[in-house]
Short mmCIF file of C-alpha atoms and ligand atoms in Angstrom, two decimals:
data_model
loop_
_atom_site.label_atom_id
_atom_site.label_comp_id
_atom_site.label_asym_id
_atom_site.label_seq_id
_atom_site.Cartn_x
_atom_site.Cartn_y
_atom_site.Cartn_z
CA MET A 18 0.04 -0.13 -0.05
CA LEU A 19 1.66 3.85 -1.13
CA ARG A 20 0.65 6.37 1.43
CA LYS A 21 2.33 9.59 0.72
CA VAL A 22 3.73 11.91 2.75
CA SER A 23 1.79 15.59 3.61
CA ASN A 24 5.12 17.51 4.77
CA ILE A 25 4.22 20.62 3.96
CA VAL A 26 6.37 22.52 3.24
CA SER A 27 7.43 24.22 -0.39
CA GLY A 28 10.64 26.08 -1.49
CA LEU A 29 12.82 24.76 1.35
CA PRO A 30 16.27 24.98 -0.27
CA LYS A 31 17.19 21.21 -0.13
CA ILE A 32 15.13 18.52 1.65
CA HIS A 33 16.64 14.80 2.78
CA LEU A 34 15.44 12.14 2.06
CA ALA A 35 14.89 8.80 4.30
CA ALA A 36 14.16 5.38 3.99
CA ALA A 37 14.05 4.91 7.58
CA THR A 38 12.99 1.25 9.42
CA ILE A 39 10.23 1.14 11.78
CA CYS A 40 7.56 -0.72 11.93
CA THR A 41 3.29 -0.80 11.38
CA GLY A 42 3.39 3.26 10.04
CA ILE A 43 3.57 2.34 6.28
CA ILE A 44 4.33 5.77 4.63
CA GLY A 45 5.87 6.52 1.33
CA ALA A 46 7.44 10.02 0.61
CA SER A 47 6.77 12.06 -2.61
CA LEU A 48 9.37 13.99 -2.29
CA LEU A 49 12.99 16.37 -4.79
CA LEU A 50 10.53 17.23 -7.41
CA PRO A 51 13.08 19.50 -9.61
CA SER A 52 11.73 22.41 -8.08
CA ASN A 53 12.61 21.37 -4.73
CA GLU A 54 8.64 21.44 -4.16
CA VAL A 55 7.66 18.89 -1.36
CA GLU A 56 3.58 18.07 -2.91
CA ALA A 57 1.07 17.98 -0.22
CA THR A 58 -1.26 14.75 -0.76
CA ARG A 59 -2.68 13.91 2.22
CA SER A 60 -6.02 13.89 3.04
CA THR A 61 -7.71 15.96 5.86
CA ILE A 62 -3.58 17.58 6.97
CA LYS A 63 -3.32 21.04 7.38
CA LEU A 64 -0.43 21.89 8.27
CA ILE A 65 -0.15 23.90 11.47
CA THR A 66 2.92 26.69 12.07
CA PRO A 67 2.16 28.27 15.20
CA LYS A 68 3.27 31.56 15.09
CA SER A 69 5.30 31.80 18.31
CA GLU A 70 7.27 28.24 17.72
CA THR A 71 8.50 28.28 14.30
CA THR A 72 10.98 30.05 12.65
CA VAL A 73 10.58 30.11 9.31
CA THR A 74 12.74 31.06 6.72
CA SER A 75 11.22 33.05 3.78
CA ALA A 76 11.41 30.73 1.34
CA ALA A 77 9.27 27.42 3.86
CA ALA A 78 6.85 30.43 4.21
CA LYS A 79 4.39 28.52 1.35
CA ALA A 80 3.87 26.21 2.69
CA ASP A 81 0.31 24.85 2.03
CA GLN A 82 -2.45 25.31 4.49
CA ASN A 83 -5.26 23.48 2.50
CA ALA A 84 -3.95 19.88 2.01
CA LYS A 85 -6.43 18.47 -0.55
CA PRO A 86 -6.99 15.34 -0.36
CA ALA A 87 -5.42 13.16 -3.17
CA GLU A 88 -5.97 9.31 -3.75
CA SER A 89 -2.66 7.36 -3.91
CA SER A 90 -1.50 6.76 -7.12
CA THR A 91 2.91 7.26 -8.31
CA GLU A 92 1.61 8.39 -11.29
CA ASN A 93 1.20 12.43 -9.60
CA ASN A 94 3.62 11.36 -7.65
CA PRO A 95 6.77 10.79 -9.57
CA VAL A 96 9.54 10.79 -7.31
CA ALA A 97 7.49 8.40 -4.68
CA LEU A 98 9.14 6.41 -2.15
CA THR A 99 6.90 3.80 -2.48
CA THR A 100 7.31 1.47 0.44
CA ASP A 101 5.69 -1.59 2.30
CA ALA A 102 5.36 -2.34 5.88
CA GLN A 103 9.98 -2.53 5.57
CA GLN A 104 9.62 1.26 5.28
CA THR A 105 9.09 3.89 5.84
CA ALA A 106 10.00 7.57 6.52
CA SER A 107 11.33 9.59 9.39
CA PHE A 108 11.29 13.07 11.28
CA ASP A 109 14.92 14.31 11.26
CA SER A 110 14.89 16.73 14.35
CA THR A 111 13.87 20.30 11.63
CA GLY A 112 10.82 17.96 11.21
CA MET A 113 12.21 17.26 7.46
CA LEU A 114 12.14 13.91 5.63
CA GLU A 115 15.74 12.87 7.12
CA ALA A 116 18.44 11.02 3.89
CA THR A 117 19.71 8.06 5.24
CA GLU A 118 20.35 6.95 1.85
CA GLU A 119 21.94 7.90 -1.35
CA GLN A 120 20.09 11.71 -1.29
CA GLU A 121 22.36 12.00 1.70
CA SER A 122 24.83 14.61 -0.59
CA LEU A 123 21.69 16.69 -1.09
CA ALA A 124 21.74 17.67 2.45
CA SER A 125 22.58 21.15 3.98
CA PRO A 126 21.59 22.68 6.56
CA ALA A 127 17.25 23.00 6.50
CA PRO A 128 15.86 26.11 8.56
CA ILE A 129 14.59 24.84 12.78
CA ILE A 130 10.67 24.92 11.75
CA GLU A 131 7.82 23.09 13.61
CA ASN A 132 6.01 20.73 11.47
CA TRP A 133 2.95 20.42 12.95
CA ILE A 134 0.44 17.61 11.54
CA GLU A 135 -3.13 18.36 12.49
CA TYR A 136 -5.78 15.20 11.95
CA GLU A 137 -9.33 15.54 12.15
CA VAL A 138 -11.09 12.84 13.62
CA ARG A 139 -12.92 11.20 11.52
CA SER A 140 -16.32 8.41 11.96
CA GLY A 141 -14.77 5.20 13.31
CA ASP A 142 -11.28 6.17 14.19
CA SER A 143 -8.99 5.70 16.97
CA LEU A 144 -6.13 6.23 18.78
CA SER A 145 -4.76 3.53 16.94
CA THR A 146 -6.23 4.49 13.55
CA LEU A 147 -4.57 8.35 13.65
CA PHE A 148 -1.51 7.14 14.88
CA LYS A 149 -1.02 5.36 12.12
CA ARG A 150 -1.73 7.45 9.94
CA ALA A 151 0.55 9.91 11.44
CA GLY A 152 2.97 7.02 11.14
CA LEU A 153 3.74 6.73 14.82
CA SER A 154 3.78 2.29 15.84
CA ALA A 155 1.86 0.62 18.21
CA ARG A 156 4.06 1.41 20.88
CA ASP A 157 3.61 5.11 20.42
CA VAL A 158 -0.11 4.96 21.11
CA TYR A 159 0.66 2.61 23.87
CA GLN A 160 2.59 5.62 25.69
CA VAL A 161 0.67 7.23 24.76
CA SER A 162 -2.36 6.35 26.43
CA GLN A 163 -0.39 5.11 29.48
CA ALA A 164 0.21 8.90 30.23
CA THR A 165 -3.46 10.09 29.89
CA GLN A 166 -4.83 6.73 31.74
CA GLU A 167 -4.89 9.03 34.63
CA ALA A 168 -5.81 12.32 33.49
CA GLY A 169 -8.78 10.64 31.56
CA VAL A 170 -8.42 12.33 28.56
CA LEU A 171 -8.38 10.23 25.12
CA LYS A 172 -10.28 7.99 26.24
CA ARG A 173 -13.38 8.95 23.37
CA LEU A 174 -12.64 10.53 19.45
CA TYR A 175 -15.33 12.04 18.23
CA PRO A 176 -15.65 12.96 14.92
CA GLY A 177 -14.99 16.69 13.82
CA GLN A 178 -12.79 16.82 17.26
CA THR A 179 -8.22 17.80 16.35
CA LEU A 180 -5.27 15.49 17.01
CA SER A 181 -1.89 17.67 15.94
CA PHE A 182 1.44 16.07 15.56
CA LEU A 183 5.25 17.34 16.40
CA ILE A 184 7.17 14.35 15.26
CA GLU A 185 10.79 14.89 15.10
CA GLY A 186 12.80 12.12 14.01
CA GLY A 187 10.34 9.41 14.01
CA GLU A 188 9.69 10.26 18.12
CA MET A 189 6.41 12.28 19.05
CA GLU A 190 7.61 14.32 20.65
CA LYS A 191 3.85 17.12 21.01
CA LEU A 192 0.49 15.76 20.68
CA ARG A 193 -2.64 18.40 21.41
CA PHE A 194 -5.93 16.69 21.22
CA SER A 195 -8.58 19.61 20.46
CA GLN A 196 -11.75 18.56 22.36
CA ASP A 197 -13.66 21.63 21.02
CA GLN A 198 -12.90 25.01 20.34
CA LEU A 199 -12.66 26.18 24.07
CA ASN A 200 -10.53 22.66 25.43
CA SER A 201 -6.91 20.68 24.74
CA VAL A 202 -4.75 19.15 25.85
CA GLN A 203 -1.20 19.11 25.13
CA LEU A 204 1.46 15.93 25.98
CA GLU A 205 5.22 16.69 25.97
CA ARG A 206 7.91 13.97 25.78
CA THR A 207 9.58 14.25 28.78
CA GLU A 208 12.92 11.87 30.47
CA ASP A 209 10.49 10.13 31.80
CA GLY A 210 6.98 9.84 29.21
CA TYR A 211 4.92 11.95 28.94
CA LYS A 212 4.05 15.04 30.67
CA VAL A 213 -0.16 16.12 30.19
CA GLU A 214 -1.50 19.73 30.17
CA HIS A 215 -4.71 20.56 29.72
CA ILE A 216 -5.41 24.49 28.34
CA SER A 217 -8.35 25.79 28.21
CA LEU A 218 -9.62 28.82 27.13
CA THR A 219 -12.40 31.19 28.85
CA PRO A 220 -14.92 33.12 26.29
CA ASP A 221 -16.37 35.96 26.73
CA VAL A 222 -20.31 35.63 27.93
CA GLU A 223 -22.91 38.82 26.26
CA GLN A 224 -26.31 38.58 26.38
CA ARG A 225 -28.37 39.50 23.73
CA ILE A 226 -32.29 40.05 23.17
CA VAL A 227 -34.35 39.57 20.45
CA SER A 228 -37.87 40.15 19.42
CA GLY A 229 -39.82 39.26 16.77
CA LYS A 230 -43.47 39.44 15.97
CA ILE A 231 -45.43 36.55 14.58
CA THR A 232 -46.48 37.10 11.17
CA ASN A 233 -45.76 33.91 9.21
CA SER A 234 -44.67 30.83 11.40
CA LEU A 235 -42.58 30.17 14.53
CA PHE A 236 -39.42 29.00 12.43
CA LEU A 237 -39.35 31.73 9.64
CA ASP A 238 -40.09 34.60 12.01
CA ALA A 239 -37.33 33.91 14.85
CA GLU A 240 -35.13 33.72 11.85
CA ARG A 241 -35.69 36.97 10.52
CA ALA A 242 -35.71 38.47 14.18
CA GLY A 243 -31.68 37.43 14.64
CA LEU A 244 -32.56 33.62 16.55
CA SER A 245 -30.48 30.61 15.06
CA GLY A 246 -32.25 26.86 14.48
CA ARG A 247 -30.96 26.43 17.86
CA MET A 248 -32.40 29.07 19.86
CA ILE A 249 -35.64 28.60 18.05
CA MET A 250 -35.51 25.24 19.19
CA GLN A 251 -34.30 25.46 22.96
CA MET A 252 -37.05 28.58 23.01
CA ALA A 253 -39.87 25.76 21.42
CA GLN A 254 -38.46 23.41 23.96
CA ILE A 255 -38.64 25.75 27.47
CA LEU A 256 -41.99 26.46 25.99
CA GLY A 257 -43.49 23.81 24.40
CA TRP A 258 -45.56 22.51 27.55
CA ASP A 259 -47.41 25.40 27.02
CA ILE A 260 -48.08 26.21 23.72
CA ASP A 261 -48.68 23.96 21.24
CA PHE A 262 -46.76 24.99 18.67
CA ALA A 263 -47.78 23.11 15.66
CA LEU A 264 -51.66 24.13 16.52
CA ASP A 265 -51.78 27.86 19.42
CA ILE A 266 -49.56 30.14 16.78
CA ARG A 267 -51.32 32.82 15.59
CA LYS A 268 -50.56 36.33 13.46
CA ASN A 269 -49.42 39.15 16.11
CA ASP A 270 -48.38 36.83 18.19
CA SER A 271 -44.87 38.02 19.97
CA PHE A 272 -41.75 36.89 21.36
CA ARG A 273 -38.82 37.49 23.83
CA VAL A 274 -35.48 35.96 24.02
CA LEU A 275 -32.81 36.93 26.83
CA TYR A 276 -29.66 34.78 25.57
CA GLU A 277 -26.04 34.33 26.11
CA GLU A 278 -23.57 34.15 23.25
CA LYS A 279 -19.34 33.28 23.48
CA PHE A 280 -16.60 35.37 22.16
CA LEU A 281 -12.74 34.22 21.55
CA ASP A 282 -10.89 36.86 21.12
CA GLY A 283 -13.59 39.05 19.31
CA LYS A 284 -15.35 36.00 17.21
CA LYS A 285 -18.64 34.43 18.43
CA ILE A 286 -18.00 30.89 18.70
CA GLY A 287 -21.28 30.08 19.87
CA GLU A 288 -24.28 30.53 22.02
CA GLY A 289 -25.03 29.13 25.23
CA ASP A 290 -28.84 28.80 26.96
CA VAL A 291 -31.82 30.61 26.57
CA LEU A 292 -31.56 32.79 29.24
CA ALA A 293 -35.43 34.04 30.08
CA VAL A 294 -38.01 34.07 27.09
CA GLU A 295 -41.48 35.47 26.70
CA PHE A 296 -44.31 34.54 24.24
CA LYS A 297 -47.48 36.03 24.00
CA ASN A 298 -49.71 33.82 22.65
CA ARG A 299 -53.29 35.11 22.01
CA GLY A 300 -53.55 37.33 24.58
CA ARG A 301 -51.75 35.09 26.91
CA THR A 302 -48.47 35.87 28.58
CA VAL A 303 -45.80 33.26 29.08
CA ARG A 304 -42.59 33.39 30.28
CA ALA A 305 -39.97 30.88 31.42
CA LEU A 306 -36.33 31.78 33.54
CA ARG A 307 -33.62 29.81 33.39
CA PHE A 308 -32.50 29.13 37.37
CA VAL A 309 -29.42 26.53 37.83
CA ASP A 310 -29.93 25.63 41.91
CA SER A 311 -26.89 24.60 44.24
CA ASN A 312 -26.61 21.61 42.62
CA GLY A 313 -25.73 23.07 39.34
CA ASP A 314 -28.80 21.40 37.86
CA THR A 315 -30.78 23.74 34.95
CA ASN A 316 -34.00 24.52 35.02
CA TYR A 317 -37.03 26.34 33.75
CA TYR A 318 -39.42 28.01 35.92
CA THR A 319 -42.22 30.76 35.58
CA PRO A 320 -42.18 33.81 37.53
CA GLU A 321 -43.54 32.57 40.15
CA GLY A 322 -41.40 30.04 40.92
CA GLU A 323 -43.15 27.10 38.79
CA SER A 324 -41.33 24.58 36.77
CA MET A 325 -42.04 24.69 33.15
CA ARG A 326 -42.08 21.22 32.63
CA LYS A 327 -45.13 18.77 33.73
CA ALA A 328 -44.61 15.99 35.75
CA PHE A 329 -45.55 13.70 32.44
CA LEU A 330 -45.01 13.64 29.18
CA ARG A 331 -48.34 13.74 27.23
CA SER A 332 -47.10 11.25 24.80
CA PRO A 333 -44.86 8.31 26.34
CA VAL A 334 -44.35 7.67 22.26
CA ASP A 335 -43.41 9.74 18.60
CA PHE A 336 -46.45 8.24 16.71
CA ARG A 337 -47.92 8.45 13.65
CA ARG A 338 -51.76 9.06 14.79
CA ILE A 339 -54.21 7.68 17.66
CA SER A 340 -55.24 4.84 16.41
CA SER A 341 -57.85 4.13 19.12
CA SER A 342 -59.01 7.31 21.20
CA PHE A 343 -60.07 6.76 25.28
CA ASN A 344 -63.76 5.00 25.28
CA PRO A 345 -65.00 3.59 27.86
CA GLU A 346 -68.18 2.84 25.39
CA ARG A 347 -66.26 0.93 22.75
CA TYR A 348 -66.55 -2.03 20.95
CA HIS A 349 -63.91 -3.74 20.63
CA PRO A 350 -61.94 -4.44 16.85
CA VAL A 351 -60.39 -7.82 17.95
CA LEU A 352 -63.22 -9.46 20.31
CA GLY A 353 -65.78 -8.30 18.17
CA LYS A 354 -67.86 -7.22 20.98
CA LYS A 355 -68.62 -4.26 23.25
CA ARG A 356 -65.27 -3.71 25.65
CA PRO A 357 -64.28 -0.14 27.19
CA HIS A 358 -61.04 1.50 25.81
CA ARG A 359 -59.65 2.44 29.04
CA GLY A 360 -56.11 3.81 27.53
CA THR A 361 -55.40 5.83 24.00
CA ASP A 362 -53.78 4.14 21.02
CA TYR A 363 -50.43 5.34 19.48
CA ALA A 364 -49.90 4.09 16.48
CA ALA A 365 -46.32 3.69 15.67
CA ALA A 366 -43.62 1.39 13.58
CA THR A 367 -42.55 -1.77 15.06
CA GLY A 368 -39.17 -0.77 17.61
CA THR A 369 -40.10 2.75 17.89
CA PRO A 370 -39.37 3.71 21.08
CA ILE A 371 -41.14 3.97 24.29
CA LYS A 372 -40.43 6.34 27.00
CA ALA A 373 -41.64 7.04 30.07
CA ALA A 374 -44.06 9.03 30.83
CA GLY A 375 -42.47 10.55 33.90
CA ASP A 376 -39.84 9.27 36.90
CA GLY A 377 -40.93 6.48 38.48
CA LYS A 378 -40.08 2.72 39.79
CA ILE A 379 -40.86 -0.21 37.48
CA ILE A 380 -43.30 -2.25 39.33
CA TRP A 381 -44.42 -4.70 36.75
CA ARG A 382 -42.43 -6.24 33.50
CA GLY A 383 -43.60 -8.74 31.65
CA THR A 384 -46.63 -10.48 29.59
CA LYS A 385 -50.20 -9.71 31.12
CA GLY A 386 -52.31 -10.80 29.19
CA GLY A 387 -53.80 -9.72 26.31
CA TYR A 388 -51.75 -6.49 27.19
CA GLY A 389 -48.84 -8.55 25.98
CA LYS A 390 -45.47 -7.22 27.12
CA THR A 391 -46.06 -4.62 29.26
CA ILE A 392 -44.06 -2.27 31.72
CA ILE A 393 -46.05 -0.02 34.54
CA LEU A 394 -44.61 2.33 36.52
CA GLN A 395 -45.09 3.91 39.61
CA HIS A 396 -45.00 7.20 39.98
CA GLY A 397 -45.89 10.26 42.43
CA GLY A 398 -48.82 11.17 43.55
CA ASN A 399 -50.48 7.75 43.63
CA ILE A 400 -50.32 7.66 39.65
CA THR A 401 -49.57 4.91 36.89
CA THR A 402 -49.06 4.34 34.36
CA LEU A 403 -49.39 1.46 31.93
CA TYR A 404 -47.38 0.70 28.36
CA ALA A 405 -48.51 -2.62 26.29
CA HIS A 406 -47.90 -4.38 23.28
CA MET A 407 -44.32 -3.95 23.38
CA ASN A 408 -42.15 -5.49 21.06
CA GLY A 409 -39.04 -5.92 23.94
CA TYR A 410 -38.29 -3.84 26.91
CA LYS A 411 -35.40 -1.18 27.22
CA SER A 412 -32.40 -4.09 27.89
CA GLY A 413 -31.04 -3.45 32.22
CA LEU A 414 -34.26 -2.80 33.61
CA SER A 415 -36.35 -4.87 35.55
CA ALA A 416 -39.27 -4.93 37.96
CA GLY A 417 -37.61 -2.58 41.07
CA SER A 418 -35.75 0.07 38.91
CA ARG A 419 -35.71 3.59 38.81
CA VAL A 420 -36.51 5.41 35.28
CA LYS A 421 -36.61 9.37 34.37
CA GLN A 422 -38.87 11.33 32.51
CA GLY A 423 -38.00 10.45 29.37
CA GLN A 424 -35.37 7.34 29.86
CA VAL A 425 -36.62 4.87 26.87
CA ILE A 426 -38.13 1.37 28.19
CA GLY A 427 -39.29 -0.28 25.45
CA TYR A 428 -40.14 -0.43 21.90
CA VAL A 429 -43.40 -0.65 20.29
CA GLY A 430 -44.16 -3.86 19.10
CA LYS A 431 -47.98 -5.79 18.44
CA THR A 432 -48.17 -8.55 21.43
CA GLY A 433 -50.95 -9.46 22.77
CA MET A 434 -54.42 -9.44 21.32
CA VAL A 435 -54.36 -6.73 19.10
CA THR A 436 -54.77 -5.89 15.05
CA GLY A 437 -51.08 -4.23 13.92
CA PRO A 438 -48.40 -2.63 15.63
CA HIS A 439 -49.24 0.26 18.65
CA LEU A 440 -48.31 1.68 21.93
CA HIS A 441 -51.45 1.10 24.28
CA TYR A 442 -51.03 4.16 27.24
CA GLU A 443 -53.11 3.87 30.61
CA PHE A 444 -52.62 6.41 33.07
CA ARG A 445 -54.24 5.70 36.24
CA VAL A 446 -54.63 8.25 39.07
CA ASN A 447 -55.34 6.15 42.52
CA GLY A 448 -56.36 3.77 40.11
CA VAL A 449 -58.90 5.61 38.54
CA HIS A 450 -58.25 5.39 34.24
CA LYS A 451 -58.18 8.65 32.77
CA ASN A 452 -58.18 9.90 29.28
CA PRO A 453 -54.25 10.44 28.56
CA VAL A 454 -55.12 12.93 25.68
CA THR A 455 -57.04 15.15 28.25
CA VAL A 456 -56.21 14.24 31.48
CA ALA A 457 -54.72 17.46 33.74
CA LEU A 458 -50.88 17.10 34.23
CA PRO A 459 -49.48 18.33 37.09
CA HIS A 460 -46.17 20.35 37.20
CA ALA A 461 -42.54 19.01 37.65
CA GLN A 462 -41.06 19.79 41.52
CA PRO A 463 -41.36 23.55 41.92
CA VAL A 464 -37.96 25.13 43.04
CA PRO A 465 -37.06 23.70 46.42
CA SER A 466 -37.49 26.18 48.87
CA LYS A 467 -33.87 26.27 50.21
CA GLU A 468 -33.30 27.58 46.57
CA ARG A 469 -35.72 30.53 46.76
CA ALA A 470 -33.84 33.36 47.86
CA ALA A 471 -31.10 32.28 45.48
CA PHE A 472 -34.00 32.06 42.74
CA THR A 473 -36.12 34.51 43.67
CA LYS A 474 -32.79 37.15 42.91
CA GLN A 475 -31.86 36.27 40.01
CA SER A 476 -35.27 35.77 38.26
CA SER A 477 -35.88 39.60 39.28
CA GLN A 478 -32.42 40.08 37.25
CA LEU A 479 -33.70 38.58 34.45
CA LEU A 480 -37.23 39.72 34.18
CA ALA A 481 -35.99 43.03 34.23
CA LEU A 482 -33.17 42.32 31.90
CA LEU A 483 -36.34 40.78 29.46
CA GLU A 484 -38.62 43.81 30.15
CA GLY A 485 -36.10 46.27 29.75
CA GLU A 486 -35.22 48.29 26.83
CA THR A 487 -32.07 46.87 26.39
CA THR A 488 -29.83 47.84 23.76
CA ILE A 489 -27.79 44.77 23.19
CA ALA A 490 -27.77 43.47 19.53
CA LEU A 491 -31.91 44.30 19.68
CA ALA A 492 -33.01 42.87 16.60
CA ASP A 493 -36.89 44.70 16.14
CA ASN A 494 -38.87 43.66 13.69
CA ASP A 495 -42.04 45.25 15.15
CA ARG A 496 -41.84 48.25 12.39
ZN1 ZN B 525 -55.44 -0.09 22.99
#
C-alpha cells in the first residue's frame, strides 16, 4: 500500500530523503521534485505552524495550509518513495524527512521549523488509526494511553475533533488534542514519559435580546428576528409544555428571548442557554426563566417558581396517529364485542422507542394476558402509567428499576391481542383510568424552598433584562 507524506513545506532549499526502518506506520514520500517542492497529498491534513514556536525562513513560508485529499498513486507523485511495511519515512530534528541513503549529498542546513500535522477525527477513528495515519507505532499509542489514562483524556474521540502531532526524528515530541474550540490537551515528551497539560480557554459571554412578532410561522419569523435554529428549538422546548407550536400559534403573537452568546478573541464561537423567554400567545403571556440550583442543575421556571415542565409527557412515544382513543363504550376490534378502551393507542412502527412518561419505578415488567409485553410504572401522587403490546424491553431494566422522565423503557410492538403495532398507554390516578390525552398533568417540582432566595434574586434580574429596553443587539422586527 502506498501512502504519501504531507510534510507540506514548499520551496525549501534542500530536503533529506529518508528510508528509515520502523514498524507499522506505512508511509511513502513524495520528494525532490525538480523545483525542490514537496507535494502535499495526504487527506484531511493541514500544516500548523504556530507563530510563537516557529522559525521559518522566507523560502519556507509558502507552506500549503490546505492540503487537499488525494488518492495515492504514483503517477502524480513522480519521485514517490514506494514503501511497504519495511520502509517508512522518518523526520529529523527539523521536521524534515531525513535521508539515510544516496540523497545524503543533497543535504544542507535546513531551517528550523516545527512541523505540526493536524488530523481531523473521522467516524470510526481510534487513537490507533490516527497514530498509524501519522506514521507512529503501536508503541507510541501505548505510551500515550499510559500517560493519559490517569488524566482521563483521549479515552473517546468524536468526529470533528482534531489531533495534532509534532514529530521529530520519528519520535512524537508533542501531541495536541482539541476536544472543542475551548478545550485542548497537550502532551509533551520528557525524560520520563509524557507530560499532560490541559489548556482551557474561557470565552467572553455576552447577553443578547431578540424580539419579534409572528407574521408567518414561528421558525421564519424568529429566524428573521435573528435567532439561530438552535435558539428557536430551545425556546420551543422550554415553552412546549404550555404552547403547542404546531396548533396554537397565531398572527401577531410575539416573543422576546434573552440568551447568551460566546466570543473568543472577539469572534463569535457559539451560543449558550436561553436565560429568559417571553411569549405572548393569543393574548396570554408565558414567561420562563432559567435557574441553576446549588447542585448545578438547570431548569426553567415561571416567575413564580413553578416548573415549566410537567411531571408527565403527554405522549410517551413519537406516534404517527392515535389509532384508538380513550373510550369507555368501545366496540373491541378483536373480541368483536363492546369493551371499554381505557387507554390511548398510538400507532407507530415496530421498534419505535417508548419513553417513561414521568420519573418513577417499574412495578411490572412482563407479559400480561392480552396486553402482551407490558411495563407498569409507579409515580408520585399515586399515579401509575402502563405501556402495552411492546416488542421488547430496554435492556437492563427490571421490576424495581428507577426510571427518569423521557428515558427509553422499551419498543413498540404487537404482542398480545392486537391487529397491528401500536403502544397502548394508560394513565391511572388512585387506580382510576383517566384519558391520557386530556388529563391535567401535574407540574414537575417547583423551585425547592431552600433555593427560593437565590431564585428570587436571579429571576428579578432576568425579568428586568427581559422587560427593559435593552439595547444589546436588539433585533426588532415589530416595525
Ligand atoms: Zn389500546
